[in-house]
C-alpha positions as semicolon CSV with decimal commas, in nm:
position;residue;x (nm);y (nm);z (nm)
1;X;2,337;0,817;-0,052
2;X;1,995;0,763;0,105
3;X;1,742;0,545;-0,074
4;X;1,436;0,726;-0,209
5;X;1,093;0,591;-0,119
6;X;0,750;0,677;-0,255
7;X;0,445;0,585;-0,046
8;X;0,103;0,599;-0,209
9;X;-0,192;0,692;0,008
10;X;0,085;0,831;0,220
11;X;-0,069;1,114;0,422
12;X;-0,296;0,917;0,656
13;X;-0,327;0,581;0,829
14;X;-0,078;0,309;0,741
15;X;0,073;0,519;0,462
16;X;0,147;0,814;0,688
17;X;0,295;0,590;0,958
18;X;0,515;0,426;0,696
19;X;0,632;0,754;0,544
20;X;0,716;0,897;0,887
21;X;0,904;0,587;1,000
22;X;1,105;0,566;0,680
23;X;1,206;0,930;0,708
24;X;1,302;0,875;1,071
25;X;1,526;0,588;0,962
26;X;1,711;0,802;0,708
27;X;1,524;0,740;0,384
28;X;1,429;1,026;0,152
29;X;1,051;1,002;0,132
30;X;0,776;1,138;-0,091
31;X;0,406;1,073;-0,035
32;X;0,125;1,045;-0,286
33;X;-0,234;1,129;-0,199
34;X;-0,562;1,199;-0,374
35;X;-0,860;1,402;-0,262
36;X;-0,782;1,564;0,073
37;X;-0,565;1,869;0,019
38;X;-0,603;2,004;0,374
39;X;-0,485;1,676;0,524
40;X;-0,190;1,669;0,284
41;X;-0,087;2,024;0,376
42;X;-0,099;1,938;0,747
43;X;0,105;1,624;0,687
44;X;0,381;1,815;0,509
45;X;0,382;2,088;0,773
46;X;0,419;1,827;1,047
47;X;0,674;1,600;0,877
48;X;0,854;1,798;0,607
49;X;0,773;1,517;0,362
50;X;0,678;1,645;0,015
51;X;0,339;1,537;-0,116
52;X;0,215;1,481;-0,470
53;X;-0,147;1,450;-0,577
54;X;-0,273;1,204;-0,836
55;X;-0,521;0,919;-0,863
56;X;-0,332;0,590;-0,875
57;X;-0,626;0,441;-1,068
58;X;-0,529;0,666;-1,361
59;X;-0,243;0,515;-1,565
60;X;-0,141;0,841;-1,734
61;X;-0,159;1,039;-1,410
62;X;0,056;0,777;-1,235
63;X;0,320;0,797;-1,507
64;X;0,325;1,177;-1,483
65;X;0,324;1,173;-1,103
66;X;0,621;0,940;-1,081
67;X;0,807;1,146;-1,340
68;X;0,752;1,459;-1,130
69;X;0,868;1,290;-0,809
70;X;1,180;1,161;-0,980
71;X;1,254;1,503;-1,132
72;X;1,218;1,681;-0,797
73;X;1,332;1,418;-0,545
74;X;1,527;1,157;-0,740
75;X;1,496;0,804;-0,882
76;X;1,256;0,589;-0,681
77;X;1,430;0,296;-0,513
78;X;1,139;0,187;-0,294
79;X;0,769;0,187;-0,382
80;X;0,504;0,124;-0,119
81;X;0,164;0,065;-0,279
82;X;-0,066;0,154;0,006
83;X;-0,346;0,355;-0,160
84;X;-0,681;0,181;-0,132
85;X;-1,053;0,231;-0,091
86;X;-1,358;0,029;0,013
87;X;-1,708;0,034;-0,133
88;X;-1,876;-0,241;0,067
89;X;-2,195;-0,421;-0,019
90;X;-2,321;-0,774;-0,072
91;X;-2,283;-0,888;-0,429
92;X;-2,655;-0,906;-0,503
93;X;-2,677;-0,533;-0,422
94;X;-2,335;-0,420;-0,547
95;X;-2,330;-0,169;-0,829
96;X;-2,089;-0,178;-1,120
97;X;-1,936;0,147;-0,989
98;X;-1,872;-0,009;-0,647
99;X;-1,699;-0,303;-0,813
100;X;-1,491;-0,111;-1,066
101;X;-1,379;0,170;-0,837
102;X;-1,230;-0,071;-0,584
103;X;-1,068;-0,291;-0,847
104;X;-0,930;0,015;-1,029
105;X;-0,776;0,176;-0,720
106;X;-0,673;-0,122;-0,508
107;X;-0,549;-0,354;-0,784
108;X;-0,523;-0,130;-1,090
109;X;-0,331;0,127;-0,887
110;X;-0,077;-0,139;-0,798
111;X;-0,019;-0,212;-1,167
112;X;-0,009;0,156;-1,264
113;X;0,248;0,246;-1,001
114;X;0,469;-0,057;-1,051
115;X;0,462;-0,002;-1,426
116;X;0,577;0,356;-1,373
117;X;0,885;0,259;-1,167
118;X;0,985;-0,086;-1,288
119;X;1,193;0,016;-1,589
120;X;1,406;0,252;-1,382
121;X;1,455;-0,013;-1,115
122;X;1,561;-0,264;-1,379
123;X;1,811;-0,021;-1,531
124;X;1,962;0,058;-1,188
125;X;1,946;-0,310;-1,086
126;X;1,783;-0,235;-0,754
127;X;1,431;-0,203;-0,624
128;X;1,206;-0,273;-0,330
129;X;0,831;-0,290;-0,389
130;X;0,593;-0,350;-0,098
131;X;0,226;-0,393;-0,183
132;X;-0,034;-0,356;0,091
133;X;-0,292;-0,632;0,063
134;X;-0,533;-0,730;0,344
135;X;-0,630;-1,017;0,569
136;X;-0,958;-1,013;0,377
137;X;-0,770;-1,086;0,055
138;X;-0,662;-1,410;0,223
139;X;-0,975;-1,508;0,412
140;X;-1,257;-1,332;0,225
141;X;-1,512;-1,114;0,403
142;X;-1,890;-1,086;0,388
143;X;-1,991;-0,777;0,190
144;X;-1,648;-0,729;0,034
145;X;-1,633;-0,933;-0,285
146;X;-1,479;-0,632;-0,461
147;X;-1,220;-0,556;-0,191
148;X;-1,132;-0,920;-0,124
149;X;-1,089;-0,983;-0,497
150;X;-0,866;-0,679;-0,540
151;X;-0,650;-0,759;-0,238
152;X;-0,619;-1,126;-0,336
153;X;-0,519;-1,003;-0,682
154;X;-0,246;-0,791;-0,525
155;X;-0,094;-1,106;-0,376
156;X;-0,093;-1,287;-0,710
157;X;0,049;-0,977;-0,880
158;X;0,322;-0,960;-0,614
159;X;0,432;-1,320;-0,671
160;X;0,447;-1,284;-1,048
161;X;0,638;-0,955;-1,042
162;X;0,876;-1,100;-0,783
163;X;0,974;-1,366;-1,036
164;X;1,029;-1,104;-1,304
165;X;1,240;-0,876;-1,083
166;X;1,456;-1,127;-0,897
167;X;1,746;-1,134;-1,142
168;X;1,771;-0,753;-1,128
169;X;1,784;-0,732;-0,747
170;X;1,424;-0,610;-0,734
171;X;1,222;-0,766;-0,454
172;X;0,845;-0,756;-0,450
173;X;0,655;-0,848;-0,136
174;X;0,310;-0,798;0,011
175;X;0,183;-0,723;0,360
176;X;-0,164;-0,839;0,459
177;X;-0,270;-0,627;0,757
178;X;-0,552;-0,728;0,982
179;X;-0,799;-0,477;1,122
180;X;-0,594;-0,168;1,200
181;X;-0,678;0,155;1,380
182;X;-0,720;0,377;1,073
183;X;-0,990;0,602;0,934
184;X;-1,117;0,319;0,716
185;X;-1,180;0,096;1,018
186;X;-1,314;0,388;1,222
187;X;-1,600;0,408;0,971
188;X;-1,715;0,057;1,067
189;X;-2,020;0,065;1,301
190;X;-1,917;0,001;1,663
191;X;-2,131;-0,310;1,705
192;X;-1,985;-0,462;1,389
193;X;-1,635;-0,372;1,508
194;X;-1,695;-0,548;1,841
195;X;-1,793;-0,859;1,649
196;X;-1,474;-0,839;1,443
197;X;-1,252;-0,787;1,748
198;X;-1,400;-1,096;1,907
199;X;-1,237;-1,297;1,625
200;X;-0,889;-1,145;1,679
201;X;-0,691;-1,359;1,926
202;X;-0,484;-1,066;2,059
203;X;-0,811;-0,884;2,130
204;X;-0,739;-0,546;1,977
205;X;-0,687;-0,350;1,656
206;X;-0,340;-0,323;1,512
207;X;-0,170;0,015;1,495
208;X;-0,050;0,179;1,174
209;X;0,299;0,186;1,325
210;X;0,300;-0,193;1,361
211;X;0,227;-0,231;0,991
212;X;0,486;0,035;0,905
213;X;0,758;-0,162;1,082
214;X;0,680;-0,456;0,856
215;X;0,712;-0,235;0,548
216;X;1,045;-0,100;0,671
217;X;1,179;-0,453;0,721
218;X;1,094;-0,554;0,364
219;X;1,227;-0,227;0,218
220;X;1,577;-0,255;0,359
221;X;1,878;-0,334;0,140
222;X;1,942;-0,632;0,367
223;X;1,605;-0,789;0,278
224;X;1,728;-0,895;-0,065
225;X;1,661;-1,266;-0,007
226;X;1,291;-1,208;0,069
227;X;1,074;-1,185;-0,240
228;X;0,729;-1,304;-0,343
229;X;0,631;-1,330;0,023
230;X;0,314;-1,216;0,199
231;X;0,369;-1,100;0,555
232;X;0,053;-1,133;0,764
233;X;0,026;-0,880;1,047
234;X;-0,321;-0,952;1,179
235;X;-0,311;-1,037;1,550
236;X;-0,376;-1,402;1,474
237;X;-0,711;-1,345;1,303
238;X;-0,616;-1,556;1,002
239;X;-0,323;-1,797;0,989
240;X;-0,213;-1,945;0,660
């Protein structure tokens, strides 16, 4: 029987690449999204992957969303926490809304989604959770105290939950992508992007597919001895 995977933020960028690759490799995949219905419809038409809309920052909505996926698709074996947003600004100009919205989606969403699946994984004694962090959660980044804090928090969350899940054959790992060719990075002004690329030893952006291959590796049954790890896929920008 094929493993069932749920990818949040799964209809564009890294999430879409991950969902498509996992389906290609024989997994049964569902994708979560929030806010862009037209994009979600196109994604399903192109891939055949069912999509479900809820805001991962909302605890109750996440519980209900997971329940619906499990009722219609089946028990979730693999959770990929990819949903995330940015609201950049230097701290002395950052609003409370900019701070809270990023923390609530990028870190709070990780808690909400893991909380919604963890009991089922424990009962079935199997689970694979892959949390998407960021190179900026490791290195920090000017103008991103909110995002860097959230993504660093994801790494700490990953390590702690890995300890809790290990005895039940539940692995929890993080991936810290570098600058990747997604809509989020496309919004960065070109001059600023050139400056960033100058700090990447391989001299280019990553592709969503390169990140997706890392997720697939950690999601496999055979990856059971890898837990609490953070896989950096960043072109050499930050080595730790």
